[in-house]
């Protein structure tokens, strides 16, 4: 399939548009937007929109708009706990099947919720089994954050919000989540090391909540992070995942997404050796 954007795969790091970035518009709108703005591909957030769950429909959109699906976000959110199945392993298996059918090499997955005790106990071993079953797919576990309410803090994930504490074969780094955790994206990238496989590009202010701001509008080192990827030996993709649900119009939404894409490409084009940080 001909590629959109900078001519991927010649581009070193493809920049994708997460379908969540056009919410509340549907999955199909993300493909149209990605094509219009010349993103290199799409990350599909599997959620209650039936199109996001359907390989045939997604393949049709990818072919129509000439924008490939290059990553799939498994249905791990609270609002997607019943998508496909109540069984988290079945949801993850179907996400891997979807990625395989679409030729997407990455499945993004969150750590288990604390109340998913059995799932959490077998999480590491289960990911290894699925990796053996789907050798063309990497299951990239995403860094999350504690929840702060009324001056109190609790961690809704097991064994915690930081996946590097347990150790996995592949990670997704999300700077917006780093901000919510009052952590630093460069420090998280260092902790993930050579297992960093995918980046969700969004910013935050450290206000203790997940903001997914346009990169550059928060206080996370989004630019230096992107500039450091080449020096880290990063061979994955970067997916713009920003919140545009408060945009007053589609034009305003597209302006934010165009700015995010320009930010990503500008900083990815500048390689900074790690030793210079």
Short mmCIF file of C-alpha atoms in Angstrom, two decimals:
data_model
loop_
_atom_site.label_atom_id
_atom_site.label_comp_id
_atom_site.label_asym_id
_atom_site.label_seq_id
_atom_site.Cartn_x
_atom_site.Cartn_y
_atom_site.Cartn_z
CA UNK A 1 0.00 0.00 0.00
CA UNK A 2 1.42 3.47 -0.82
CA UNK A 3 2.23 5.37 2.34
CA UNK A 4 1.16 8.80 3.45
CA UNK A 5 3.33 11.45 5.07
CA UNK A 6 7.08 11.63 4.58
CA UNK A 7 7.28 8.51 2.46
CA UNK A 8 7.48 5.86 5.18
CA UNK A 9 9.34 3.45 5.31
CA UNK A 10 12.12 5.78 4.14
CA UNK A 11 11.41 7.94 7.19
CA UNK A 12 13.41 6.75 10.19
CA UNK A 13 10.57 7.11 12.70
CA UNK A 14 6.96 7.06 11.45
CA UNK A 15 4.57 9.47 13.15
CA UNK A 16 1.08 8.04 13.66
CA UNK A 17 -2.24 9.60 14.59
CA UNK A 18 -4.05 7.83 17.40
CA UNK A 19 -7.75 7.51 16.66
CA UNK A 20 -8.34 8.70 20.24
CA UNK A 21 -7.00 12.10 19.17
CA UNK A 22 -10.16 12.89 17.19
CA UNK A 23 -12.60 11.85 19.95
CA UNK A 24 -15.58 12.39 20.08
CA UNK A 25 -15.46 11.91 16.31
CA UNK A 26 -15.46 8.24 15.21
CA UNK A 27 -12.57 6.04 14.15
CA UNK A 28 -13.20 6.73 10.47
CA UNK A 29 -12.59 10.45 11.01
CA UNK A 30 -9.07 9.72 12.26
CA UNK A 31 -8.13 8.11 8.95
CA UNK A 32 -9.48 11.08 7.00
CA UNK A 33 -7.61 13.49 9.27
CA UNK A 34 -4.37 11.49 9.12
CA UNK A 35 -4.51 11.51 5.32
CA UNK A 36 -5.33 15.21 5.09
CA UNK A 37 -2.49 16.19 7.44
CA UNK A 38 -0.09 13.62 5.94
CA UNK A 39 0.64 11.50 8.97
CA UNK A 40 2.63 8.33 8.29
CA UNK A 41 -0.02 6.03 9.71
CA UNK A 42 -2.71 5.45 12.33
CA UNK A 43 -2.84 3.88 15.77
CA UNK A 44 -6.24 2.30 16.35
CA UNK A 45 -7.65 2.68 19.84
CA UNK A 46 -10.01 -0.27 20.21
CA UNK A 47 -13.10 0.96 22.01
CA UNK A 48 -16.90 0.90 21.76
CA UNK A 49 -16.93 2.18 18.15
CA UNK A 50 -17.64 -1.01 16.17
CA UNK A 51 -15.30 0.09 13.35
CA UNK A 52 -12.34 0.10 15.75
CA UNK A 53 -12.96 -3.59 16.43
CA UNK A 54 -13.36 -4.74 12.83
CA UNK A 55 -10.30 -5.72 10.78
CA UNK A 56 -12.21 -5.59 7.50
CA UNK A 57 -13.57 -2.10 8.13
CA UNK A 58 -10.16 -0.84 9.25
CA UNK A 59 -8.46 -2.38 6.23
CA UNK A 60 -10.99 -0.66 3.99
CA UNK A 61 -10.31 2.72 5.63
CA UNK A 62 -6.54 2.21 5.38
CA UNK A 63 -6.80 1.38 1.69
CA UNK A 64 -9.25 4.18 0.91
CA UNK A 65 -7.21 6.88 2.64
CA UNK A 66 -3.84 5.27 1.84
CA UNK A 67 -2.81 5.44 5.50
CA UNK A 68 -1.64 2.19 7.14
CA UNK A 69 -2.49 0.97 10.63
CA UNK A 70 0.88 0.62 12.37
CA UNK A 71 -0.18 0.07 15.98
CA UNK A 72 -3.22 -1.15 17.90
CA UNK A 73 -4.16 -0.06 21.41
CA UNK A 74 -5.82 -2.96 23.21
CA UNK A 75 -9.11 -2.21 25.04
CA UNK A 76 -7.63 -1.66 28.51
CA UNK A 77 -9.56 1.43 29.66
CA UNK A 78 -12.28 1.34 32.29
CA UNK A 79 -14.84 2.14 29.59
CA UNK A 80 -13.68 -0.74 27.37
CA UNK A 81 -13.72 -3.57 29.90
CA UNK A 82 -16.63 -5.23 28.04
CA UNK A 83 -15.35 -4.70 24.50
CA UNK A 84 -15.09 -8.13 22.81
CA UNK A 85 -15.13 -9.97 26.16
CA UNK A 86 -15.08 -9.51 29.92
CA UNK A 87 -11.94 -11.67 29.93
CA UNK A 88 -8.83 -9.42 29.68
CA UNK A 89 -6.81 -12.21 28.05
CA UNK A 90 -9.40 -12.63 25.33
CA UNK A 91 -9.39 -8.87 24.71
CA UNK A 92 -5.61 -8.90 24.43
CA UNK A 93 -5.63 -11.95 22.16
CA UNK A 94 -8.14 -10.30 19.85
CA UNK A 95 -6.09 -7.09 19.82
CA UNK A 96 -3.08 -9.17 18.73
CA UNK A 97 -5.19 -10.90 16.08
CA UNK A 98 -6.37 -7.51 14.82
CA UNK A 99 -2.80 -6.20 14.67
CA UNK A 100 -1.64 -9.32 12.83
CA UNK A 101 -4.42 -9.04 10.24
CA UNK A 102 -3.58 -5.38 9.62
CA UNK A 103 0.20 -5.81 9.62
CA UNK A 104 0.67 -3.62 12.69
CA UNK A 105 3.81 -4.57 14.67
CA UNK A 106 2.78 -3.02 18.03
CA UNK A 107 -0.02 -3.72 20.49
CA UNK A 108 -0.16 -1.18 23.32
CA UNK A 109 -1.33 -2.63 26.62
CA UNK A 110 -1.78 -1.17 30.10
CA UNK A 111 -0.68 -2.92 33.31
CA UNK A 112 -3.55 -4.86 34.91
CA UNK A 113 -5.92 -3.07 37.26
CA UNK A 114 -5.35 -3.91 40.91
CA UNK A 115 -8.70 -5.72 41.17
CA UNK A 116 -7.79 -8.04 38.25
CA UNK A 117 -5.83 -10.27 40.62
CA UNK A 118 -5.68 -13.45 38.54
CA UNK A 119 -4.85 -11.52 35.36
CA UNK A 120 -2.14 -9.59 37.22
CA UNK A 121 -0.57 -12.74 38.69
CA UNK A 122 -0.13 -14.28 35.26
CA UNK A 123 0.53 -11.09 33.30
CA UNK A 124 4.23 -11.56 32.55
CA UNK A 125 3.91 -15.24 31.65
CA UNK A 126 0.75 -14.58 29.65
CA UNK A 127 2.42 -11.91 27.54
CA UNK A 128 5.24 -14.33 26.82
CA UNK A 129 2.76 -16.95 25.63
CA UNK A 130 0.95 -14.47 23.40
CA UNK A 131 4.26 -13.25 21.99
CA UNK A 132 5.04 -16.83 20.97
CA UNK A 133 1.64 -17.16 19.32
CA UNK A 134 1.95 -13.81 17.48
CA UNK A 135 5.66 -13.50 16.65
CA UNK A 136 5.12 -10.46 14.42
CA UNK A 137 3.60 -8.41 17.24
CA UNK A 138 5.31 -6.71 20.19
CA UNK A 139 3.20 -6.17 23.30
CA UNK A 140 4.41 -2.77 24.55
CA UNK A 141 3.37 -2.17 28.17
CA UNK A 142 2.59 1.48 28.88
CA UNK A 143 3.67 3.55 31.88
CA UNK A 144 0.65 4.78 33.84
CA UNK A 145 0.24 6.99 36.97
CA UNK A 146 -1.22 7.04 40.48
CA UNK A 147 -4.62 8.62 41.06
CA UNK A 148 -4.87 11.58 43.45
CA UNK A 149 -8.20 12.54 45.00
CA UNK A 150 -8.99 14.74 48.00
CA UNK A 151 -5.36 14.90 49.01
CA UNK A 152 -4.93 11.14 48.92
CA UNK A 153 -3.09 8.94 46.42
CA UNK A 154 -3.75 5.38 45.35
CA UNK A 155 -2.35 3.17 42.60
CA UNK A 156 -5.05 1.36 40.58
CA UNK A 157 -2.55 -0.92 38.81
CA UNK A 158 -0.80 -4.14 39.79
CA UNK A 159 1.99 -4.41 40.63
CA UNK A 160 2.17 -0.63 40.02
CA UNK A 161 1.94 2.20 37.52
CA UNK A 162 5.61 1.92 36.46
CA UNK A 163 6.03 -1.21 34.28
CA UNK A 164 9.84 -1.05 34.45
CA UNK A 165 9.64 -2.15 38.10
CA UNK A 166 8.38 -5.55 36.94
CA UNK A 167 10.30 -5.68 33.66
CA UNK A 168 8.88 -6.43 30.21
CA UNK A 169 10.23 -7.12 26.74
CA UNK A 170 8.70 -3.96 25.25
CA UNK A 171 7.35 -0.64 26.55
CA UNK A 172 5.23 2.28 25.42
CA UNK A 173 6.36 5.60 26.88
CA UNK A 174 3.67 8.23 27.49
CA UNK A 175 4.94 11.69 28.60
CA UNK A 176 1.43 12.80 29.61
CA UNK A 177 1.32 9.87 32.02
CA UNK A 178 4.78 10.85 33.26
CA UNK A 179 3.42 14.31 34.04
CA UNK A 180 0.45 12.84 35.92
CA UNK A 181 2.88 10.65 37.91
CA UNK A 182 5.14 13.70 38.47
CA UNK A 183 7.88 11.79 36.77
CA UNK A 184 10.18 12.80 33.90
CA UNK A 185 9.86 11.31 30.42
CA UNK A 186 13.63 11.22 29.87
CA UNK A 187 14.12 9.36 33.14
CA UNK A 188 11.39 6.91 32.12
CA UNK A 189 13.05 6.41 28.74
CA UNK A 190 16.32 5.68 30.52
CA UNK A 191 14.55 3.09 32.71
CA UNK A 192 12.94 1.44 29.68
CA UNK A 193 16.30 1.33 27.90
CA UNK A 194 16.58 -0.78 24.77
CA UNK A 195 13.08 -2.18 25.37
CA UNK A 196 11.43 1.16 24.48
CA UNK A 197 9.33 0.19 21.45
CA UNK A 198 6.70 2.88 21.04
CA UNK A 199 5.96 6.46 22.17
CA UNK A 200 2.63 8.15 22.82
CA UNK A 201 3.26 11.84 22.18
CA UNK A 202 1.31 14.14 24.46
CA UNK A 203 2.23 16.66 27.15
CA UNK A 204 1.15 17.46 30.69
CA UNK A 205 1.65 19.99 33.45
CA UNK A 206 2.06 17.70 36.45
CA UNK A 207 -1.30 18.66 37.90
CA UNK A 208 -1.87 15.07 38.93
CA UNK A 209 -4.22 14.16 36.09
CA UNK A 210 -3.81 12.78 32.59
CA UNK A 211 -4.05 15.78 30.26
CA UNK A 212 -2.69 14.69 26.84
CA UNK A 213 -1.85 18.23 25.80
CA UNK A 214 -0.40 19.19 22.45
CA UNK A 215 3.39 18.67 22.84
CA UNK A 216 5.06 21.87 23.95
CA UNK A 217 2.06 23.08 25.94
CA UNK A 218 3.05 21.30 29.14
CA UNK A 219 6.28 20.90 31.08
CA UNK A 220 7.42 17.47 29.93
CA UNK A 221 10.66 17.30 27.88
CA UNK A 222 8.83 16.11 24.76
CA UNK A 223 11.28 17.72 22.35
CA UNK A 224 14.45 16.38 24.04
CA UNK A 225 12.80 12.95 24.30
CA UNK A 226 12.18 12.78 20.55
CA UNK A 227 15.66 14.13 19.83
CA UNK A 228 17.17 11.39 21.99
CA UNK A 229 15.42 8.47 20.28
CA UNK A 230 17.97 7.93 17.52
CA UNK A 231 20.76 7.81 20.09
CA UNK A 232 18.80 5.20 22.04
CA UNK A 233 18.67 2.92 19.01
CA UNK A 234 14.90 3.37 18.85
CA UNK A 235 13.34 1.62 15.85
CA UNK A 236 9.66 1.99 16.75
CA UNK A 237 6.97 4.55 16.02
CA UNK A 238 5.60 7.69 17.65
CA UNK A 239 1.81 8.08 17.94
CA UNK A 240 0.31 11.50 18.60
CA UNK A 241 -2.21 11.00 21.40
CA UNK A 242 -3.64 14.36 22.39
CA UNK A 243 -7.04 15.36 23.75
CA UNK A 244 -9.04 17.50 21.31
CA UNK A 245 -12.54 16.84 22.64
CA UNK A 246 -12.87 20.48 23.73
CA UNK A 247 -12.00 21.84 20.29
CA UNK A 248 -14.67 24.29 19.16
CA UNK A 249 -14.59 23.00 15.57
CA UNK A 250 -12.99 20.44 13.30
CA UNK A 251 -10.71 23.19 12.00
CA UNK A 252 -9.45 23.84 15.54
CA UNK A 253 -8.96 20.10 16.12
CA UNK A 254 -6.99 19.72 12.90
CA UNK A 255 -4.86 22.74 13.77
CA UNK A 256 -3.84 21.07 17.05
CA UNK A 257 -3.10 17.81 15.28
CA UNK A 258 -1.10 19.56 12.56
CA UNK A 259 0.91 21.37 15.22
CA UNK A 260 1.57 18.07 17.02
CA UNK A 261 2.78 16.45 13.80
CA UNK A 262 5.06 19.39 13.00
CA UNK A 263 6.49 19.26 16.53
CA UNK A 264 7.21 15.55 16.20
CA UNK A 265 8.90 15.80 12.83
CA UNK A 266 10.97 18.84 13.82
CA UNK A 267 12.39 17.15 16.90
CA UNK A 268 12.78 13.70 15.34
CA UNK A 269 14.91 15.32 12.64
CA UNK A 270 17.33 16.56 15.33
CA UNK A 271 19.39 13.76 16.83
CA UNK A 272 20.97 14.48 20.20
CA UNK A 273 23.55 12.02 21.65
CA UNK A 274 22.55 10.80 25.10
CA UNK A 275 25.85 11.93 26.59
CA UNK A 276 25.06 15.55 25.68
CA UNK A 277 21.96 15.73 27.90
#
